[in-house]
Short mmCIF file of C-alpha atoms in Angstrom, two decimals:
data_model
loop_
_atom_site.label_atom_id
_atom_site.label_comp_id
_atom_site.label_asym_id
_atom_site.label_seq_id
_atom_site.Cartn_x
_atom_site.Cartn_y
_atom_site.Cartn_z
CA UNK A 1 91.90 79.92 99.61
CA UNK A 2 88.37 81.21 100.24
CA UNK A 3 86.22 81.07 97.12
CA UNK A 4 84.41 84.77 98.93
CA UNK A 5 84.05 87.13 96.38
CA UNK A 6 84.64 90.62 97.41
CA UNK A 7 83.48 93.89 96.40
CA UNK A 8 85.23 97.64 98.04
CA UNK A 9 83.41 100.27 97.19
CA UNK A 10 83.13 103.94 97.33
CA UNK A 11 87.25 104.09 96.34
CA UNK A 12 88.58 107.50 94.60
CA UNK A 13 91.94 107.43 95.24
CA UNK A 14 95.12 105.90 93.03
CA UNK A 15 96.38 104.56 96.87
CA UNK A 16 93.32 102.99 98.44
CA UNK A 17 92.53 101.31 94.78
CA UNK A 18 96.26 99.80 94.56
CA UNK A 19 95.65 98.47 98.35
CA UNK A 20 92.06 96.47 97.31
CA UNK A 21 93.90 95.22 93.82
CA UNK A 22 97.06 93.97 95.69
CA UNK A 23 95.04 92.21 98.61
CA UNK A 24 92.55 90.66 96.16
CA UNK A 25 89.44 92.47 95.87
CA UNK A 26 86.90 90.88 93.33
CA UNK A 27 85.09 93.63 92.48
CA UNK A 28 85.97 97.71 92.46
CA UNK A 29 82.93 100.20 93.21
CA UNK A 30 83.24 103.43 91.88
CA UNK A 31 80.57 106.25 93.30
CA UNK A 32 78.47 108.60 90.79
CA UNK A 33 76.44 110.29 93.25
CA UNK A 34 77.29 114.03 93.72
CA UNK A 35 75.74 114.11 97.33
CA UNK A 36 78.37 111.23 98.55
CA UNK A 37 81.87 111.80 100.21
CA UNK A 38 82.97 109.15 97.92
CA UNK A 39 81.54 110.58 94.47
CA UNK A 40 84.39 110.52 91.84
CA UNK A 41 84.52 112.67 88.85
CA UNK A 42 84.29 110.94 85.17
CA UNK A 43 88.25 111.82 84.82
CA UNK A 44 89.15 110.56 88.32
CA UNK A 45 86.94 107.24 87.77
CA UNK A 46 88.65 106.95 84.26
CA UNK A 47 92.26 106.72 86.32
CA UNK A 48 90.88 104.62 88.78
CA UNK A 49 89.33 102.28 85.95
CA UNK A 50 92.24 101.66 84.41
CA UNK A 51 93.94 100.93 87.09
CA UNK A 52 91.71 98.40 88.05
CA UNK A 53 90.57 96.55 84.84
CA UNK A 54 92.14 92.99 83.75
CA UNK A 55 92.51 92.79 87.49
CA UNK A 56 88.89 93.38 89.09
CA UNK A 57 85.72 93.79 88.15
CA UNK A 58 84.83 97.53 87.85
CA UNK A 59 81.25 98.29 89.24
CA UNK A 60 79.76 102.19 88.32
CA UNK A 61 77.49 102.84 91.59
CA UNK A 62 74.52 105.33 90.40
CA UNK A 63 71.43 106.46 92.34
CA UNK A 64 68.44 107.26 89.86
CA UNK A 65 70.63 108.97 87.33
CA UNK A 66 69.33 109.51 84.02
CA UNK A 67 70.11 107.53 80.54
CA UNK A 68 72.59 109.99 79.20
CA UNK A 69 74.27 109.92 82.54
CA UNK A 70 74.67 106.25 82.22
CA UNK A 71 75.71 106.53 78.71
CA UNK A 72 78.49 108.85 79.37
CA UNK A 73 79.45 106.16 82.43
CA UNK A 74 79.76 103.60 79.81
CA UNK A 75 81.65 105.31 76.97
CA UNK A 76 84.66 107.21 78.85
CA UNK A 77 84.65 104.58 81.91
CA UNK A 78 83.62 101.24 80.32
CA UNK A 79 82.34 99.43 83.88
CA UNK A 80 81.74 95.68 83.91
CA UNK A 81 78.70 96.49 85.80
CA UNK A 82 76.29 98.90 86.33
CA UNK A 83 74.71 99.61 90.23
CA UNK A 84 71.48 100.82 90.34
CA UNK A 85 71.16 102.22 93.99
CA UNK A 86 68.35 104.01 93.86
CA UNK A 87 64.47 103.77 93.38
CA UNK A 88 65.01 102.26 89.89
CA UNK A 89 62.40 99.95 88.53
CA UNK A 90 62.69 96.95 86.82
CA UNK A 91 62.06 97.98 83.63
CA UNK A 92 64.52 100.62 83.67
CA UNK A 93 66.97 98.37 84.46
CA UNK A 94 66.31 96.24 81.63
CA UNK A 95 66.41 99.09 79.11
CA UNK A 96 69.96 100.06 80.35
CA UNK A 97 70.92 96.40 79.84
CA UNK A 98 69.34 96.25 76.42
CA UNK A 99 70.95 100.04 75.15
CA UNK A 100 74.54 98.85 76.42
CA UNK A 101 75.02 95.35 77.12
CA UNK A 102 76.28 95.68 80.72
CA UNK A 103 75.58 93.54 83.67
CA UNK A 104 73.51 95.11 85.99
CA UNK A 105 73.48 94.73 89.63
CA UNK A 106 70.51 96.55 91.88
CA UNK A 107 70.45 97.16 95.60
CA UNK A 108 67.84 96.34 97.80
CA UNK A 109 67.21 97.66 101.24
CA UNK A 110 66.83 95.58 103.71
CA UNK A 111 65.80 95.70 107.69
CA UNK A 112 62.88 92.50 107.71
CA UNK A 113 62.17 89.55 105.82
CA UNK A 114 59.52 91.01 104.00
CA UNK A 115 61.97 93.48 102.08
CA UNK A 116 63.66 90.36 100.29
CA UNK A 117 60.18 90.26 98.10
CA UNK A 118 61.14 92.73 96.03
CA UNK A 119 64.15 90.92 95.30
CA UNK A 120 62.62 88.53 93.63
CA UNK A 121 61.26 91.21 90.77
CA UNK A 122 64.69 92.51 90.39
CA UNK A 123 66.23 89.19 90.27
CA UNK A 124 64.59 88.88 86.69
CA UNK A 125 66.57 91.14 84.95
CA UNK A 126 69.48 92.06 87.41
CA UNK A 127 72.62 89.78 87.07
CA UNK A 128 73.33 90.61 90.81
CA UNK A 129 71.22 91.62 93.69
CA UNK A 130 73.06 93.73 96.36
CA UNK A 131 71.33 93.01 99.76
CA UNK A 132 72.24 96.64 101.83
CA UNK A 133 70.38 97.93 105.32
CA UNK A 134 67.85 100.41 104.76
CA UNK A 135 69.01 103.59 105.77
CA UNK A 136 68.52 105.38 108.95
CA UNK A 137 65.61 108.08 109.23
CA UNK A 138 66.72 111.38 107.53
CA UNK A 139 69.81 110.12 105.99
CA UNK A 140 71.21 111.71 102.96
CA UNK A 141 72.88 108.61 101.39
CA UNK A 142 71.13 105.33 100.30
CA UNK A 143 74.12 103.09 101.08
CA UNK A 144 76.99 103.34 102.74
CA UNK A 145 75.96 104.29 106.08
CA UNK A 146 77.39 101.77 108.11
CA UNK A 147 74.24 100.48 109.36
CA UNK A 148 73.42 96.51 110.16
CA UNK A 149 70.65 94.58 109.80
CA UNK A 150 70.06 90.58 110.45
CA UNK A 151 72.27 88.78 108.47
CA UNK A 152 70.16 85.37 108.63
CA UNK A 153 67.53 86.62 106.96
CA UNK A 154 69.40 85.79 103.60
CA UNK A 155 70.04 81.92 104.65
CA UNK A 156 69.70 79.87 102.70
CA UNK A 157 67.82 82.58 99.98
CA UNK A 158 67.69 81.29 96.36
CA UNK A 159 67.03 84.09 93.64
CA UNK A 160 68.70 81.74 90.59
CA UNK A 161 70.92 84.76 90.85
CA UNK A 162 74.35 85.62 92.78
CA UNK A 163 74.05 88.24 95.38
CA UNK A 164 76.22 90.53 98.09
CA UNK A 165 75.96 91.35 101.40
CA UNK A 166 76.15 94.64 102.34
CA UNK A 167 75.84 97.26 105.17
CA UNK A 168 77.51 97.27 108.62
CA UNK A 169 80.25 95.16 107.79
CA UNK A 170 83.80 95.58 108.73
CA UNK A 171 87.22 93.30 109.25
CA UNK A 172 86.25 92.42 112.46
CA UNK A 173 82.50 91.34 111.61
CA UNK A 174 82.50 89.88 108.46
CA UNK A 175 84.03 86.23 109.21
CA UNK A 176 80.21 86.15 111.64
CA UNK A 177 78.62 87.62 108.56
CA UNK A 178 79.20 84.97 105.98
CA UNK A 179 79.11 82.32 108.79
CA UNK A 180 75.03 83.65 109.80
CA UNK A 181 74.32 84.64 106.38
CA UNK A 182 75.40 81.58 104.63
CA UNK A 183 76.45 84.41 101.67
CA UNK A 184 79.01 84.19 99.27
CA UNK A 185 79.73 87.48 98.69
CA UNK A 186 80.30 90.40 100.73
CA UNK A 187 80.38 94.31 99.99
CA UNK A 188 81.90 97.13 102.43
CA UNK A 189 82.50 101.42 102.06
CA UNK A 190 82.20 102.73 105.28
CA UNK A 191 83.91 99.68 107.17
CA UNK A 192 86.89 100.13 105.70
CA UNK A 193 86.93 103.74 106.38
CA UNK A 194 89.01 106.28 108.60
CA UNK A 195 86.95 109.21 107.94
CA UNK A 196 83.29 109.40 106.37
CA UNK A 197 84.35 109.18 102.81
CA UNK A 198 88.03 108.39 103.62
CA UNK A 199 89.58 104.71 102.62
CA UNK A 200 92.27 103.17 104.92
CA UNK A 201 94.47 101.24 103.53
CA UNK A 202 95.28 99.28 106.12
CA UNK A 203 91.40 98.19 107.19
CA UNK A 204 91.10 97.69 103.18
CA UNK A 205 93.53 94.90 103.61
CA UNK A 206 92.32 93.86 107.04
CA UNK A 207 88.92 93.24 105.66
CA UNK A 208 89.62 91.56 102.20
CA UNK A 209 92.18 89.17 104.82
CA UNK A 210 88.96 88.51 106.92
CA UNK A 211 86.42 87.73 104.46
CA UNK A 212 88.40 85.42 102.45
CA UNK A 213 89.76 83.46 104.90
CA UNK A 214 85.95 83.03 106.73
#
């Protein structure tokens, strides 16, 4: 078996979670960002949480929110990891780290090789750097657009940290991914997606069937 770690994110239903859990997913992203189709409310992410834990690793996706925000994530929905998505800066990161004791994980946008610098700040606190495409001009959403970028710009990349792949990938690109990238870990939401917002089931399986046997 593949030693790929996997990450689905943007999941809010009791359906779509059951389908990553029984095909294998690693890790479980759950969405606290109002202006996404995939935000969940703290009661839904509380069922979806429990569902999940002992069996994944549950990931609370944020964009800029604020410290009491956070803290409220932490108490009723007890993530393994925190995702900073937004504009976030180092030191903020290392204050949430310090207040609750949860492994972080930032994103970084990425469309040239001179957006992995940043990385390299972010690598000193976060436990995990998520590698995602910057998004297009004008969108709403700072993930989760289904846009690429070059994958073998994170060859051989050492940041004495693990770190995802992210953005554009699907079940039928993903195998290429990890083969151009050289990455050991890969992250999808709008690949495995019928609708904008939407999990499939079926394309949840397809993909976690994909990247672990690559």
């Amino acid at each position: 078996m593949s030693d790929i770690k996997v990450k689905i994110c943007g999941l809010s239903t009791e359906d779509t979670m059951e389908a990553a859990l029984e095909a294998g997913a690693d890790m479980v992203g759950l969405m606290f960002y109002p202006k996404s189709p995939r935000h969940v409310s703290l009661s839904q992410a509380c069922r979806l949480a429990d569902m999940a834990r002992g069996k994944a690793e549950i990931v609370a996706v944020t964009v800029n929110m604020d410290l009491d925000g956070l803290s409220r994530i932490k108490e009723l929905v007890a993530p393994d990891t925190i995702q900073f998505h937004g504009s976030e800066a180092p030191e903020s990161l290392a204050a949430v780290k310090v207040m609750h004791g949860t492994a972080i994980m930032k994103a970084v946008a990425v469309s040239e090789a001179a957006d992995l610098e940043q990385a390299q700040y972010y690598a000193i606190v976060a436990d995990r750097i998520l590698f995602d495409a910057k998004p297009p001009a004008g969108a709403d959403l700072p993930g989760g657009n289904g846009v690429a970028y070059d994958w073998a710009l994170l060859k051989g990349l050492d940041l004495g940290k693990p770190y995802m792949l992210s953005g554009g990938l699907d079940p039928s690109n993903v195998a290429e991914a990890i083969r151009v990238s050289g990455v050991s870990e890969v992250d999808v939401s709008s690949g495995v997606e019928r609708d904008k917002g939407v999990k499939d089931a079926d394309l949840i399986r397809a993909f976690l069937a994909a990247a672990k046997g690559a």
